[in-house]
Tab-separated table of N, CA and C in Angstrom:
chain	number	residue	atom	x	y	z
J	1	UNK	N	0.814	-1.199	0.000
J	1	UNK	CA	0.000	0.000	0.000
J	1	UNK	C	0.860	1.266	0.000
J	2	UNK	N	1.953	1.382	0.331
J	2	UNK	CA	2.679	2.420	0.672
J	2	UNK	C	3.829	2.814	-0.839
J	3	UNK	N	3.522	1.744	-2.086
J	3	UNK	CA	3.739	1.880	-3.030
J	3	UNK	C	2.737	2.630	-4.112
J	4	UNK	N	1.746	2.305	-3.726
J	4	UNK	CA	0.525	2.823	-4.258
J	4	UNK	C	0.220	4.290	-3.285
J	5	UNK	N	0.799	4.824	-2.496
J	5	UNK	CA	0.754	5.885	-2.144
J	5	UNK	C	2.126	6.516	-2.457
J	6	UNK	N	3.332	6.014	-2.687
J	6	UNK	CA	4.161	7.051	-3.056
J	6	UNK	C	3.919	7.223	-4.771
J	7	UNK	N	3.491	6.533	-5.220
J	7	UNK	CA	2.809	6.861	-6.595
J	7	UNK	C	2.183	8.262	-6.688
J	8	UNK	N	0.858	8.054	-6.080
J	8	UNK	CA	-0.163	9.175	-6.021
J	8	UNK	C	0.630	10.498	-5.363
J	9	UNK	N	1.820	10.432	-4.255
J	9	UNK	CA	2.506	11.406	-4.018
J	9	UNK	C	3.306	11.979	-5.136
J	10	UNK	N	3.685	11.346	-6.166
J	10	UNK	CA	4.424	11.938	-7.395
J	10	UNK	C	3.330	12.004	-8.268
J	11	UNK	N	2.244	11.565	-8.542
J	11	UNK	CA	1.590	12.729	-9.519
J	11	UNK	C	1.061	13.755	-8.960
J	12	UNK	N	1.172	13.759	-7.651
J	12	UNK	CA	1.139	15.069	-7.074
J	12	UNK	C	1.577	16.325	-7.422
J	13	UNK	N	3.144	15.799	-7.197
J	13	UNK	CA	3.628	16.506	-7.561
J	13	UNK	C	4.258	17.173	-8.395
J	14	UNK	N	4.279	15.984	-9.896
J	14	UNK	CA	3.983	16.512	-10.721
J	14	UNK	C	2.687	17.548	-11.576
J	15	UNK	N	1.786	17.362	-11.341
J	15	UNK	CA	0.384	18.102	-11.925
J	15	UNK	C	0.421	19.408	-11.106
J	16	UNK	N	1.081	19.775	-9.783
J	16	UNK	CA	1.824	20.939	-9.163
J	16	UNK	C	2.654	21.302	-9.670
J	17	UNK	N	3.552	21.040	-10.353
J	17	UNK	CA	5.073	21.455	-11.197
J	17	UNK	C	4.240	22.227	-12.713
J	18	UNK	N	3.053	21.368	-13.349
J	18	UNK	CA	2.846	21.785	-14.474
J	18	UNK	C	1.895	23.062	-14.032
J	19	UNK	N	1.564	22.956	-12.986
J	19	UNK	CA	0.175	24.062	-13.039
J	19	UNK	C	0.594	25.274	-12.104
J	20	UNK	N	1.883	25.354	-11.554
J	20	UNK	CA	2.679	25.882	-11.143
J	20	UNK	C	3.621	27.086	-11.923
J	21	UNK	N	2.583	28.216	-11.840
J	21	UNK	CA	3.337	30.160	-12.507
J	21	UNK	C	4.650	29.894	-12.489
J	22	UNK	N	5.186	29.692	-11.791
J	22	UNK	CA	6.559	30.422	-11.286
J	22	UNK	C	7.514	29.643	-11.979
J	23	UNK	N	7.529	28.016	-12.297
J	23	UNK	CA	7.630	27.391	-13.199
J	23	UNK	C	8.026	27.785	-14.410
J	24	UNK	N	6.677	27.992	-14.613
J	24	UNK	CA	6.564	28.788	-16.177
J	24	UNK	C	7.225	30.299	-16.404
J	25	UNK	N	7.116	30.944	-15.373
J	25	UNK	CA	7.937	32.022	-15.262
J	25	UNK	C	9.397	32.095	-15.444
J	26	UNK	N	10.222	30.724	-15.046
J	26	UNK	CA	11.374	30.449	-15.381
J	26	UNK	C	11.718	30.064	-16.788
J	27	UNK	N	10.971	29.526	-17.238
J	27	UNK	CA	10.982	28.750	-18.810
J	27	UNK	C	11.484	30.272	-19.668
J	28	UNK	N	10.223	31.288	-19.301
J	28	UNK	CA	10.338	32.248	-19.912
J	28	UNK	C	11.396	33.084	-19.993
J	29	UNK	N	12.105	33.016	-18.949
J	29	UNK	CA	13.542	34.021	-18.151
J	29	UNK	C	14.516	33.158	-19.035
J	30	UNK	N	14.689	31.983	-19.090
J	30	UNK	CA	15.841	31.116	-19.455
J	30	UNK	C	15.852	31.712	-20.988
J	31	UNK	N	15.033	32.033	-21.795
J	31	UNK	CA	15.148	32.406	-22.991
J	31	UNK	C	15.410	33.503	-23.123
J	32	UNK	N	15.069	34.750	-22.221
J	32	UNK	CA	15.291	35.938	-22.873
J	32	UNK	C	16.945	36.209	-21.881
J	33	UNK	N	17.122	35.106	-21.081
J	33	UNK	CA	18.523	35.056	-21.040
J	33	UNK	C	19.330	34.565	-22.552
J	34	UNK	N	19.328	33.720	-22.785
J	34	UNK	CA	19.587	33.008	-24.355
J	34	UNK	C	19.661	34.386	-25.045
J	35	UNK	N	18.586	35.126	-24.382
J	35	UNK	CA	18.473	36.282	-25.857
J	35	UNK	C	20.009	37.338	-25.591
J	36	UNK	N	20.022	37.143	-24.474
J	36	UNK	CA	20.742	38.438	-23.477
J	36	UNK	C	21.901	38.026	-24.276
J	37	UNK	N	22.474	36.912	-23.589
J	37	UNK	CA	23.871	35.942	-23.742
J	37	UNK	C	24.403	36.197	-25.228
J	38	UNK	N	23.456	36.206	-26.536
J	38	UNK	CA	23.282	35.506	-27.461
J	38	UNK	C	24.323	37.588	-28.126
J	39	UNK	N	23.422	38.249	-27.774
J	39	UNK	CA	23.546	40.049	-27.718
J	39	UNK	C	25.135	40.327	-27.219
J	40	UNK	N	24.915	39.715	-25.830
J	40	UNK	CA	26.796	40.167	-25.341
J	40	UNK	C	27.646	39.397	-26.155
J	41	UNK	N	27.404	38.031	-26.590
J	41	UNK	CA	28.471	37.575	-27.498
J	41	UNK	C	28.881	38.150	-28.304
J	42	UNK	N	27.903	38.561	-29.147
J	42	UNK	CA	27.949	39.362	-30.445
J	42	UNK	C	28.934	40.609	-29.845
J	43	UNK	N	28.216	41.170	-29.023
J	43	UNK	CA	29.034	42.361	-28.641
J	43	UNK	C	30.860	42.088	-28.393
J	44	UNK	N	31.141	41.199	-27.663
J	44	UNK	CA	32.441	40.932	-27.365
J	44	UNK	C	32.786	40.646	-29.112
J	45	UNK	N	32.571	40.164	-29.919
J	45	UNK	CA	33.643	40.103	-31.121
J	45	UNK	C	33.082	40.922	-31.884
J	46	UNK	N	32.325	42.424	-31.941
J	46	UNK	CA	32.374	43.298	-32.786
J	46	UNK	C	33.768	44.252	-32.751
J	47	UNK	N	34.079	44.415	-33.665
J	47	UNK	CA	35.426	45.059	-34.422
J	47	UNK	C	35.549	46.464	-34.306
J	48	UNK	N	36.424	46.912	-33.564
J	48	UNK	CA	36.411	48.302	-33.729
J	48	UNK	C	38.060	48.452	-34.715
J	49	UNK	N	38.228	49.773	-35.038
J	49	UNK	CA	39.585	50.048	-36.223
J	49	UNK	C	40.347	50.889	-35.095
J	50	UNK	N	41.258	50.537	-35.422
J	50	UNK	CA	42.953	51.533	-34.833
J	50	UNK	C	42.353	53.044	-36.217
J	51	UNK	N	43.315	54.159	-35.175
J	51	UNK	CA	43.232	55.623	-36.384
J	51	UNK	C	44.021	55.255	-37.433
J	52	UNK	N	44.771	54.204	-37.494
J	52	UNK	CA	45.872	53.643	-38.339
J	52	UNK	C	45.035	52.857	-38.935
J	53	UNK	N	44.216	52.519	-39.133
J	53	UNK	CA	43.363	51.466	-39.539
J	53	UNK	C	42.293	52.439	-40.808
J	54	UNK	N	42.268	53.416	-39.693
J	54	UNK	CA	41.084	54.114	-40.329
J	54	UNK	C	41.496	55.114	-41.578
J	55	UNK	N	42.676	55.542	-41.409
J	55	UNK	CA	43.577	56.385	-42.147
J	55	UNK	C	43.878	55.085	-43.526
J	56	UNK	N	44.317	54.615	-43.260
J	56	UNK	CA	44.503	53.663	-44.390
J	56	UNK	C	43.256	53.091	-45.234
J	57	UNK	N	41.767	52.530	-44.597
J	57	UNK	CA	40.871	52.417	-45.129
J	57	UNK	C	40.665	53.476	-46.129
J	58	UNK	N	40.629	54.647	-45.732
J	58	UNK	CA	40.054	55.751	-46.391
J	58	UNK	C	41.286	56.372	-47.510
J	59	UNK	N	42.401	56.173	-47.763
J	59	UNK	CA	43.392	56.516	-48.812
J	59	UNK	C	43.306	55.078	-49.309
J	60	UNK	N	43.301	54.425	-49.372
J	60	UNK	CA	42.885	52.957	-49.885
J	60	UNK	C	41.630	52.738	-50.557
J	61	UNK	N	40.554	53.692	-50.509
J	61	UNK	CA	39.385	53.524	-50.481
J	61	UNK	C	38.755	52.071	-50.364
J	62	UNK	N	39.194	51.743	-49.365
J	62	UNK	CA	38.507	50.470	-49.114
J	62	UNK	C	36.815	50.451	-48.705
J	63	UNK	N	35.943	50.003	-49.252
J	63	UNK	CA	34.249	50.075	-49.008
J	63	UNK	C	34.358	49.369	-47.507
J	64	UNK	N	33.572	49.731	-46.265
J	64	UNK	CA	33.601	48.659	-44.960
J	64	UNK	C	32.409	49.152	-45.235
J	65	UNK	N	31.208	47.753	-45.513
J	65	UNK	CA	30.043	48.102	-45.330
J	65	UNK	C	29.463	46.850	-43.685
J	66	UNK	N	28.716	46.847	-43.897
J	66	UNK	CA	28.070	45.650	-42.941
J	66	UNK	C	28.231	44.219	-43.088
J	67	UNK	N	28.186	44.174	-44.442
J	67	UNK	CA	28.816	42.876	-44.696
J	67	UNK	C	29.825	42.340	-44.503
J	68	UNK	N	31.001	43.388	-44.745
J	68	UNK	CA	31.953	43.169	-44.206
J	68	UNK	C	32.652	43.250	-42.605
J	69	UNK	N	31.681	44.006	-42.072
J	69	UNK	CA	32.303	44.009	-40.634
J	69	UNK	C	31.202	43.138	-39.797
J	70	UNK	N	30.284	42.419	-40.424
J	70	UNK	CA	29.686	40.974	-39.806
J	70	UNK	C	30.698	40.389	-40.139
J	71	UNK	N	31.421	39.943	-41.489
J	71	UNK	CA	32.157	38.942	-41.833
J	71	UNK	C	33.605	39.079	-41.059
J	72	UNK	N	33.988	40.337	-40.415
J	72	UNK	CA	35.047	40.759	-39.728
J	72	UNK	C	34.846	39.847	-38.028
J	73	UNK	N	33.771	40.333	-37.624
J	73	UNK	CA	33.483	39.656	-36.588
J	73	UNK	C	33.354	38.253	-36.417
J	74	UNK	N	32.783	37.967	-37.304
J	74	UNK	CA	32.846	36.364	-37.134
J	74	UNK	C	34.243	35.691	-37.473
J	75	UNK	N	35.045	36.039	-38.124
J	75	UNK	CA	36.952	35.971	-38.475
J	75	UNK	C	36.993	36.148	-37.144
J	76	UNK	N	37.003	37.243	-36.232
J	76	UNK	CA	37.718	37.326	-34.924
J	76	UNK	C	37.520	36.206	-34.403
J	77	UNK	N	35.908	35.611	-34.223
J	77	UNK	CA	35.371	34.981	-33.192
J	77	UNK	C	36.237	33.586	-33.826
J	78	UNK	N	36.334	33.006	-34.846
J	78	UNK	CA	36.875	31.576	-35.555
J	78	UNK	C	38.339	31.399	-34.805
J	79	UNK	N	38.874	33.385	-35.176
J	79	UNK	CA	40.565	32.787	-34.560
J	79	UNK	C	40.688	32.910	-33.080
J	80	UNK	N	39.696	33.588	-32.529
J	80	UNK	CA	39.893	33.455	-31.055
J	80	UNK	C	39.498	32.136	-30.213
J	81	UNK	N	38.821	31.805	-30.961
J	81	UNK	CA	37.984	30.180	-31.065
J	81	UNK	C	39.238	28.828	-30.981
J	82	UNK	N	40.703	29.756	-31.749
J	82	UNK	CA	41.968	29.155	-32.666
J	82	UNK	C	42.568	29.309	-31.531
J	83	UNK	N	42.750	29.934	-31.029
J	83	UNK	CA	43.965	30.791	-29.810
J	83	UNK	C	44.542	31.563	-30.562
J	84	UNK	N	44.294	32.134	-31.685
J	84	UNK	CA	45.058	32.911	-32.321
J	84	UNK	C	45.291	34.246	-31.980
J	85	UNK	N	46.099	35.478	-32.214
J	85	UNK	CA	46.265	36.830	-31.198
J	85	UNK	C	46.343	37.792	-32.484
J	86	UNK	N	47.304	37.247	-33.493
J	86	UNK	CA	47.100	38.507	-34.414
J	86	UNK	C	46.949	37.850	-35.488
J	87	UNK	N	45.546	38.112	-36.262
J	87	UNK	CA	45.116	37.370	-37.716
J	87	UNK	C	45.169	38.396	-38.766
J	88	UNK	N	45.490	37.768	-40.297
J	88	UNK	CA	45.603	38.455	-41.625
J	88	UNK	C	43.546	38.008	-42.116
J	89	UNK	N	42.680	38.698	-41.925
J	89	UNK	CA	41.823	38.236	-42.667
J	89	UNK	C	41.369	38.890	-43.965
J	90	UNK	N	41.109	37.832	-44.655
J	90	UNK	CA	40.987	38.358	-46.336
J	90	UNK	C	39.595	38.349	-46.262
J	91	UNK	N	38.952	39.369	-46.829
J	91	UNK	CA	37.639	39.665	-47.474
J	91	UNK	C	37.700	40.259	-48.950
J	92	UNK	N	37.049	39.528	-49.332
J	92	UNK	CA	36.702	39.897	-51.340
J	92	UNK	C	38.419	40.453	-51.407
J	93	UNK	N	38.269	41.548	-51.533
J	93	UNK	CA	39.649	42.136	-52.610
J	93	UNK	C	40.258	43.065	-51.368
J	94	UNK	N	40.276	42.887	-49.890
J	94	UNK	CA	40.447	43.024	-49.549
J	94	UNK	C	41.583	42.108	-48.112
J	95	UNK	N	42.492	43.110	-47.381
J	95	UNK	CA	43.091	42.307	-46.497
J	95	UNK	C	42.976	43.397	-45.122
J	96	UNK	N	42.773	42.548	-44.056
J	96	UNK	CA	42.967	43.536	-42.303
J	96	UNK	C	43.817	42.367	-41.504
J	97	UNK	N	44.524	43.065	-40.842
J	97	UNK	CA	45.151	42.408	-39.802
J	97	UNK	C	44.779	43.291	-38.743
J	98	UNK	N	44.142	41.944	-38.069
J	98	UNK	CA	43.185	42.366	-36.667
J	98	UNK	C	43.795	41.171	-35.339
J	99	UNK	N	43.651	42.498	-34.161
J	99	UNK	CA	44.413	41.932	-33.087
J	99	UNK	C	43.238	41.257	-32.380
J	100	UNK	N	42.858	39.802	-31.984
J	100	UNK	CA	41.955	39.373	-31.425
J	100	UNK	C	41.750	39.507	-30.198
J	101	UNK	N	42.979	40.336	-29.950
J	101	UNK	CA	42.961	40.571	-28.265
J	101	UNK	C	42.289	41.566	-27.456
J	102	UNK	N	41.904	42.928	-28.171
J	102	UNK	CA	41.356	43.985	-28.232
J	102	UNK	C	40.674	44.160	-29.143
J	103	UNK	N	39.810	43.316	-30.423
J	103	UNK	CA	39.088	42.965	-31.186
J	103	UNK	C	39.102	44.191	-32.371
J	104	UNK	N	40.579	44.559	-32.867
J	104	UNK	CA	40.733	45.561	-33.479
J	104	UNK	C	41.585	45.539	-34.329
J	105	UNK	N	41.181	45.988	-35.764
J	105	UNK	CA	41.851	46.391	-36.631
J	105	UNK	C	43.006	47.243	-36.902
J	106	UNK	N	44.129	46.746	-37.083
J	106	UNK	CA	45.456	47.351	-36.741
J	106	UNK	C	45.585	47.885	-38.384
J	107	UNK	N	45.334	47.247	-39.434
J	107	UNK	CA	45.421	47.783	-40.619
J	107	UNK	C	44.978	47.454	-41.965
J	108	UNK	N	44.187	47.794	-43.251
J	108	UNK	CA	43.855	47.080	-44.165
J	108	UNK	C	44.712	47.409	-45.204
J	109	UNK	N	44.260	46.491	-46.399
J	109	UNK	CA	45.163	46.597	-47.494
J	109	UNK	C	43.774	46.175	-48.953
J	110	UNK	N	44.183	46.979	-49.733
J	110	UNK	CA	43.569	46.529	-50.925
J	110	UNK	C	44.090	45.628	-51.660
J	111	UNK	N	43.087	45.458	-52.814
J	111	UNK	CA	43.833	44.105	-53.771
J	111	UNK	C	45.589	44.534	-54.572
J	112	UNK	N	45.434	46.190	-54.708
J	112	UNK	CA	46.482	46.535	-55.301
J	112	UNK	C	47.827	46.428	-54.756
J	113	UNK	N	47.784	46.852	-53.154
J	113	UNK	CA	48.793	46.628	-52.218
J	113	UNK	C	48.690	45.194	-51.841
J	114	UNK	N	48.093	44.286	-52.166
J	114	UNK	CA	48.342	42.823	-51.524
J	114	UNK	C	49.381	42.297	-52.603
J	115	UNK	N	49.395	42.669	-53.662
J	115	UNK	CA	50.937	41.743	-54.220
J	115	UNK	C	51.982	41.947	-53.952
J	116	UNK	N	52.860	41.340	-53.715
J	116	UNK	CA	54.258	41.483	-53.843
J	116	UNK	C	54.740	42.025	-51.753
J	117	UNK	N	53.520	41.111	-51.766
J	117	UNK	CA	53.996	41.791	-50.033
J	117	UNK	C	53.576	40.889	-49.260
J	118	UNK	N	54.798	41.283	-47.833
J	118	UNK	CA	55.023	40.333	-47.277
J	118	UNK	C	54.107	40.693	-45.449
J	119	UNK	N	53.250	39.494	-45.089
J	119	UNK	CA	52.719	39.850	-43.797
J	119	UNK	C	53.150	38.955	-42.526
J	120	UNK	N	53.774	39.924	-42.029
J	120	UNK	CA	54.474	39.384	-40.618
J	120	UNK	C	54.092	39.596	-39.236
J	121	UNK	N	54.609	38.784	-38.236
J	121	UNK	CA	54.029	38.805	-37.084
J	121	UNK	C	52.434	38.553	-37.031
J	122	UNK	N	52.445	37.225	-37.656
J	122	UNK	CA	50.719	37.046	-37.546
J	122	UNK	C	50.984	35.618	-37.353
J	123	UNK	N	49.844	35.021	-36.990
J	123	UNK	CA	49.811	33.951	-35.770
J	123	UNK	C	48.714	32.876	-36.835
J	124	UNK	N	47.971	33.354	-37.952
J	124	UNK	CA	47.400	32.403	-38.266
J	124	UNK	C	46.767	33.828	-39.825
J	125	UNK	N	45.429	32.786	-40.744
J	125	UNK	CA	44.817	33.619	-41.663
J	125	UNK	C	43.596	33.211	-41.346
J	126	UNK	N	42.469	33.789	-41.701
J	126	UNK	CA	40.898	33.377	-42.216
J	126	UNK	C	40.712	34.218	-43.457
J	127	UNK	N	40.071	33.664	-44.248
J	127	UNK	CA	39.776	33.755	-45.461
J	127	UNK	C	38.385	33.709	-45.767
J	128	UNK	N	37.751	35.004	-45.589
J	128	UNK	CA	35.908	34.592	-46.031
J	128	UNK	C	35.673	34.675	-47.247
């Protein structure tokens, strides 16, 4: 008998768990944590440029639209992912060497300046 009552004590307490706010109140929190988490990630590998970075973009006329500095960010996140500290990443006709450590662009290069040249002190490449 005391099997047949710890039974009925667990659907107890289960059909209390389901009909139970606060419960459900957590379900809800756990996601718009997910949402939170999901926001600061992003935030930690968005790309900011060195004035050296920026000076060169702009006599270079290099285009940085959105596409490219999503595709910048996600390069950081792959080589930091790598252990990598200072990456060459290539986009279209373009090149940046970005420090993953301070999530910043130390300098770009166009397709014209990428021949015949040599990139040093770098720890790894990504290539989007």
């Amino acid at each position: 008998m005391t099997d047949i009552n710890f039974i009925r004590n667990l659907s107890n307490i289960n059909n209390n768990l389901q009909s139970n706010p606060s419960v459900k109140s957590v379900e809800k929190n756990n996601s718009t944590f997910k949402d939170i988490l999901n926001n600061k990630v992003n935030e930690v590998n968005e790309v900011s440029f060195s004035k050296h970075a920026n000076s060169r973009i702009e006599e270079r006329n290099i285009d940085i639209d959105e596409d490219v500095s999503s595709k910048l960010s996600e390069a950081v996140g792959q080589a930091k992912d790598k252990g990598l500290k200072n990456v060459l990443v290539m986009i279209d006709n373009a090149a940046f060497i970005v420090s993953t450590i301070n999530n910043k662009v130390i300098t770009a290069v166009n397709s014209n300046e990428l021949k015949e040249n040599i990139f040093t002190n770098i720890d790894g490449a990504v290539i989007k």
